[in-house]
Backbone as a chain_set.jsonl record, in Angstrom:
{"seq": "MGLADLGRIDEVIHGRLRLGIMVYLSDADSADFTELKTVLEATQGNLSVHLKKLEEAGYVAIAKSFVNNKPLTRVSITRQGRRAFAAYLEAIGALIGGKD", "coords": {"N": [[6.097, -78.976, 80.795], [7.142, -76.388, 78.529], [8.612, -73.894, 78.034], [11.29, -75.267, 79.0], [11.698, -77.069, 77.628], [12.788, -75.958, 75.467], [15.443, -76.954, 74.997], [15.648, -79.478, 74.573], [15.012, -79.007, 71.752], [16.282, -80.137, 68.611], [19.09, -78.769, 67.114], [20.572, -79.431, 64.512], [18.397, -80.204, 62.803], [16.485, -78.106, 63.237], [16.782, -76.026, 61.134], [15.236, -74.153, 58.683], [15.96, -75.028, 56.174], [17.024, -77.503, 56.562], [15.108, -78.476, 58.045], [12.876, -78.739, 56.461], [14.355, -80.968, 54.46], [13.938, -83.165, 56.457], [11.37, -83.28, 56.876], [10.475, -83.815, 53.71], [12.153, -86.061, 53.193], [11.598, -87.852, 55.495], [8.443, -88.42, 54.579], [9.368, -89.767, 52.167], [11.198, -91.138, 52.269], [13.956, -91.569, 50.436], [15.637, -89.33, 47.99], [16.636, -88.235, 45.067], [19.146, -85.738, 44.428], [18.598, -83.666, 42.539], [16.253, -83.39, 42.721], [15.481, -82.953, 45.487], [16.137, -80.473, 45.492], [14.99, -78.804, 43.746], [12.53, -79.08, 44.914], [12.064, -78.033, 47.351], [13.097, -75.585, 47.098], [16.169, -74.405, 46.801], [19.293, -73.738, 46.323], [22.088, -75.12, 44.739], [24.251, -75.273, 46.204], [23.64, -74.016, 49.078], [21.75, -76.152, 49.696], [23.644, -78.307, 49.603], [25.583, -77.761, 51.622], [23.786, -77.871, 53.671], [23.133, -80.685, 53.659], [25.514, -82.206, 54.041], [25.678, -81.096, 56.823], [23.611, -82.606, 57.935], [24.173, -84.773, 57.034], [26.75, -85.697, 58.653], [25.899, -85.539, 61.046], [24.312, -87.863, 61.452], [21.933, -88.345, 60.246], [21.11, -88.672, 57.4], [21.913, -90.63, 54.957], [24.075, -90.372, 52.007], [24.191, -91.283, 48.918], [26.393, -91.754, 46.179], [26.685, -92.043, 42.543], [26.853, -92.774, 39.207], [24.553, -92.38, 36.661], [23.606, -93.246, 33.266], [26.635, -91.851, 32.567], [26.245, -89.679, 34.051], [26.225, -88.085, 37.003], [24.645, -88.651, 40.178], [23.336, -88.091, 42.902], [21.927, -89.466, 45.732], [19.934, -89.334, 48.439], [19.035, -90.601, 51.871], [16.66, -91.259, 54.301], [18.291, -91.629, 57.527], [17.902, -94.589, 60.375], [18.656, -93.313, 62.431], [17.989, -91.105, 61.849], [15.325, -91.098, 61.502], [14.636, -91.232, 64.325], [15.609, -88.993, 65.281], [14.445, -86.98, 64.165], [11.675, -87.604, 64.997], [11.699, -87.193, 67.681], [12.23, -84.336, 67.556], [9.847, -83.629, 66.25], [8.304, -84.394, 68.697], [9.719, -82.242, 70.736], [8.705, -80.006, 70.004], [6.734, -79.83, 70.05], [5.302, -80.42, 72.602], [6.905, -77.974, 73.494], [5.438, -76.327, 72.203], [2.889, -76.654, 73.47], [1.371, -79.011, 72.804], [1.411, -81.217, 74.493], [1.365, -82.293, 77.888]], "CA": [[6.613, -78.735, 79.815], [7.14, -75.226, 77.931], [10.397, -72.936, 77.715], [12.835, -75.949, 79.649], [11.657, -78.033, 76.284], [13.56, -75.521, 74.314], [16.638, -77.096, 75.375], [15.487, -80.293, 73.549], [15.198, -78.933, 70.162], [17.487, -80.443, 67.703], [19.487, -77.664, 66.259], [20.954, -79.608, 63.468], [17.002, -80.604, 61.911], [15.717, -76.737, 62.973], [17.09, -74.963, 60.285], [14.422, -73.949, 57.471], [15.801, -75.673, 54.721], [17.127, -78.963, 57.029], [13.683, -79.131, 58.293], [12.467, -79.026, 54.984], [14.462, -82.086, 53.891], [13.681, -84.285, 56.836], [9.774, -83.6, 56.31], [10.095, -84.339, 52.983], [12.706, -87.424, 53.473], [10.432, -88.534, 56.381], [7.889, -89.129, 53.614], [9.908, -90.357, 50.623], [12.241, -92.534, 52.356], [14.952, -91.283, 49.503], [15.317, -88.636, 47.238], [17.729, -87.464, 44.495], [20.003, -84.24, 44.834], [18.124, -82.562, 41.939], [14.654, -83.646, 43.443], [15.397, -82.033, 46.951], [16.924, -78.856, 45.126], [13.542, -78.672, 43.358], [10.739, -79.415, 45.717], [13.0, -76.683, 48.463], [13.709, -74.398, 46.237], [17.155, -74.127, 47.248], [20.501, -73.528, 45.6], [22.844, -76.118, 44.665], [25.241, -75.027, 47.027], [22.761, -74.178, 50.404], [21.266, -77.821, 49.778], [24.72, -79.618, 49.714], [25.895, -77.695, 52.932], [22.774, -78.921, 54.52], [23.024, -82.152, 53.51], [26.363, -82.469, 54.857], [25.573, -81.031, 57.974], [22.934, -83.802, 58.479], [24.88, -85.919, 57.105], [27.235, -85.486, 59.45], [24.675, -86.133, 62.635], [24.187, -89.485, 61.113], [20.569, -88.058, 60.081], [20.982, -88.983, 55.948], [23.093, -91.0, 54.065], [24.259, -89.789, 50.339], [24.953, -92.085, 47.762], [27.313, -91.025, 44.842], [26.909, -92.836, 41.755], [26.46, -92.295, 37.585], [23.226, -92.927, 35.767], [24.209, -92.682, 32.23], [27.619, -91.191, 32.738], [25.937, -88.519, 34.533], [26.137, -88.093, 38.32], [23.722, -88.983, 40.701], [23.787, -87.712, 44.56], [20.616, -89.706, 46.225], [19.675, -89.035, 50.319], [18.193, -91.192, 52.133], [16.966, -90.628, 55.522], [18.642, -93.265, 58.372], [17.067, -95.138, 61.455], [18.963, -92.448, 63.524], [17.472, -89.505, 61.532], [14.048, -90.922, 61.908], [14.431, -91.065, 65.423], [15.994, -87.639, 65.615], [13.151, -86.645, 63.697], [10.296, -87.676, 65.648], [11.746, -86.563, 69.256], [12.079, -82.907, 67.257], [8.308, -83.313, 66.537], [7.712, -84.439, 69.887], [9.87, -81.313, 71.77], [8.371, -78.743, 69.386], [4.589, -80.014, 70.589], [5.289, -80.144, 73.997], [7.036, -76.216, 73.772], [3.9, -75.112, 71.91], [1.558, -76.876, 74.321], [0.94, -79.917, 72.185], [1.753, -81.683, 75.45], [1.651, -81.957, 79.054]], "C": [[7.003, -77.05, 79.674], [8.504, -74.829, 77.589], [11.284, -74.275, 78.238], [12.604, -76.922, 78.044], [12.535, -77.283, 75.114], [15.152, -76.517, 73.958], [16.817, -78.816, 74.852], [15.175, -80.052, 71.837], [16.885, -78.954, 69.662], [17.721, -79.215, 66.687], [20.045, -77.973, 64.903], [19.631, -79.718, 62.47], [16.608, -79.195, 61.864], [16.143, -75.743, 61.901], [16.256, -74.828, 59.15], [14.537, -75.063, 56.496], [16.216, -77.69, 55.336], [15.919, -79.567, 57.447], [12.804, -79.362, 57.194], [12.719, -80.672, 54.596], [14.233, -83.003, 55.158], [12.514, -84.499, 57.053], [9.982, -84.379, 55.005], [10.937, -85.883, 52.729], [11.702, -88.602, 54.538], [9.26, -89.656, 55.855], [8.226, -90.096, 52.717], [10.8, -91.196, 50.517], [13.788, -91.701, 51.567], [14.556, -90.288, 48.755], [16.5, -88.239, 46.019], [18.142, -85.996, 44.752], [18.843, -83.063, 44.136], [16.677, -82.762, 42.498], [14.559, -82.992, 44.708], [15.613, -80.917, 46.345], [15.304, -78.362, 44.596], [12.54, -77.649, 44.118], [11.069, -77.933, 46.974], [12.869, -75.674, 48.104], [15.095, -73.691, 46.506], [18.225, -74.675, 46.045], [21.113, -74.821, 45.828], [23.818, -76.18, 45.988], [24.921, -75.169, 48.347], [22.649, -75.305, 50.085], [22.661, -78.402, 50.04], [25.746, -79.0, 51.163], [25.085, -77.911, 53.728], [22.692, -79.741, 54.708], [24.132, -82.461, 54.277], [26.47, -82.193, 56.426], [24.437, -82.275, 58.784], [23.615, -85.161, 58.076], [26.214, -86.58, 57.853], [26.886, -85.769, 61.156], [24.526, -87.519, 62.318], [22.473, -89.438, 60.92], [20.018, -88.493, 58.57], [22.284, -89.641, 56.053], [22.823, -90.606, 52.652], [24.985, -90.852, 50.093], [25.372, -91.5, 46.839], [27.012, -91.969, 43.624], [26.887, -92.201, 40.262], [25.55, -93.112, 37.228], [23.68, -92.299, 33.8], [25.395, -91.695, 32.015], [27.297, -89.966, 33.22], [25.994, -88.76, 36.309], [24.926, -88.097, 39.114], [24.054, -89.138, 41.809], [21.985, -88.465, 44.948], [21.223, -89.932, 47.667], [18.786, -89.801, 50.582], [17.94, -90.933, 53.718], [17.329, -91.722, 56.463], [17.694, -93.254, 59.483], [17.471, -93.685, 62.186], [18.157, -91.1, 62.886], [16.101, -89.594, 61.788], [13.58, -90.509, 63.105], [14.499, -89.604, 66.128], [14.503, -86.639, 65.593], [11.957, -86.23, 64.314], [10.459, -87.299, 67.599], [11.85, -84.812, 68.417], [10.817, -82.73, 67.059], [7.842, -83.1, 67.937], [8.363, -83.342, 70.806], [8.845, -80.073, 71.148], [7.117, -79.211, 70.012], [4.864, -79.913, 71.769], [5.82, -78.361, 74.272], [5.841, -75.806, 73.462], [2.693, -75.627, 72.924], [0.769, -78.095, 73.899], [0.813, -81.247, 73.842], [2.082, -81.585, 77.322], [2.453, -82.924, 80.082]], "O": [[7.158, -76.442, 80.733], [9.319, -75.47, 76.926], [12.337, -74.234, 77.6], [13.612, -77.381, 77.508], [12.906, -77.836, 74.079], [15.719, -76.65, 72.874], [17.928, -79.338, 74.76], [15.155, -80.912, 70.957], [17.943, -78.391, 69.943], [16.972, -78.781, 65.812], [20.087, -77.058, 64.081], [19.807, -79.316, 61.32], [16.342, -78.756, 60.745], [15.709, -74.593, 61.968], [16.653, -75.648, 58.324], [13.649, -75.809, 56.082], [15.859, -78.732, 54.787], [15.623, -80.756, 57.329], [12.011, -80.304, 57.204], [11.816, -81.494, 54.445], [14.429, -84.124, 54.688], [12.183, -85.631, 57.405], [9.71, -85.579, 55.054], [10.356, -86.775, 52.111], [11.297, -89.743, 54.322], [9.028, -90.821, 56.177], [7.556, -91.1, 52.481], [11.241, -91.829, 49.557], [14.643, -91.29, 52.35], [13.346, -90.091, 48.64], [17.496, -87.823, 46.61], [17.372, -85.199, 45.287], [18.355, -82.074, 44.682], [16.09, -81.685, 42.603], [13.488, -82.455, 44.991], [14.996, -80.056, 46.972], [14.638, -77.545, 45.232], [12.082, -76.506, 44.095], [10.254, -77.056, 47.26], [12.492, -74.751, 48.827], [15.15, -72.464, 46.436], [18.108, -75.577, 45.216], [20.851, -75.548, 46.787], [23.994, -77.213, 46.634], [25.476, -76.039, 49.018], [23.764, -75.824, 50.152], [22.622, -79.172, 51.0], [26.566, -79.764, 51.672], [25.564, -78.234, 54.815], [22.231, -80.101, 55.792], [23.853, -83.049, 55.322], [27.169, -82.872, 57.179], [24.519, -82.671, 59.947], [23.591, -86.258, 58.634], [26.614, -87.728, 57.664], [27.587, -86.115, 62.107], [24.69, -88.309, 63.248], [21.776, -90.347, 61.37], [18.814, -88.666, 58.38], [23.276, -89.452, 56.757], [21.703, -90.506, 52.151], [25.978, -91.314, 50.656], [24.704, -90.521, 46.505], [27.233, -93.1, 44.056], [26.908, -90.971, 40.235], [25.588, -94.333, 37.379], [23.951, -91.169, 33.394], [25.176, -90.719, 31.296], [28.031, -89.044, 32.864], [25.711, -89.898, 36.686], [24.031, -87.417, 38.613], [24.867, -90.006, 42.123], [20.983, -87.964, 44.438], [22.298, -90.398, 48.044], [17.785, -89.914, 49.874], [18.852, -90.461, 54.397], [16.74, -92.79, 56.295], [16.875, -92.359, 59.688], [16.534, -92.948, 62.495], [17.799, -90.178, 63.618], [15.491, -88.61, 62.206], [12.609, -89.774, 63.286], [13.841, -89.148, 67.064], [13.851, -85.983, 66.405], [11.36, -85.153, 64.304], [9.578, -87.203, 68.454], [11.272, -84.015, 69.156], [10.352, -81.719, 67.585], [7.234, -82.123, 68.375], [7.724, -83.256, 71.854], [8.29, -79.294, 71.923], [6.6, -78.283, 70.634], [4.485, -78.791, 72.106], [5.244, -77.625, 75.073], [5.169, -75.066, 74.18], [1.669, -74.963, 73.08], [-0.318, -78.331, 74.425], [-0.114, -82.056, 73.872], [2.939, -80.864, 77.832], [2.707, -82.537, 81.222]]}, "num_chains": 1, "name": "protein.A"}
C-alpha cells in the first residue's frame, strides 16, 4: 500500500468542507442547513455548492420544507454516503501507513 492508494481517495469527499459535512453527518445522521453552516463556519453559498456536489454523488439527501412559514433544509447522510465515507477513511488510513 502507499502511493497507489491515492487513486482510492474519493475526491468528492476529500475537499475540506465536504469532508467536514461527512464527518458531522456520520455522527449526527442528519442536520439542518443552519446547523451545518454554524458548525462548519461556512458561508451560505459555499455550503450550498458543496452540499450539491455531495447530493449529486448520492452521498447526502436534501429535504426542503417549511416550518412556521420559514424554509427548512435538512441534510441526511445516505447509505451510499456511509459506504463511501468508510472507504475514504480506509484509503486515507492505508495511505498514511495505517494498514499493510
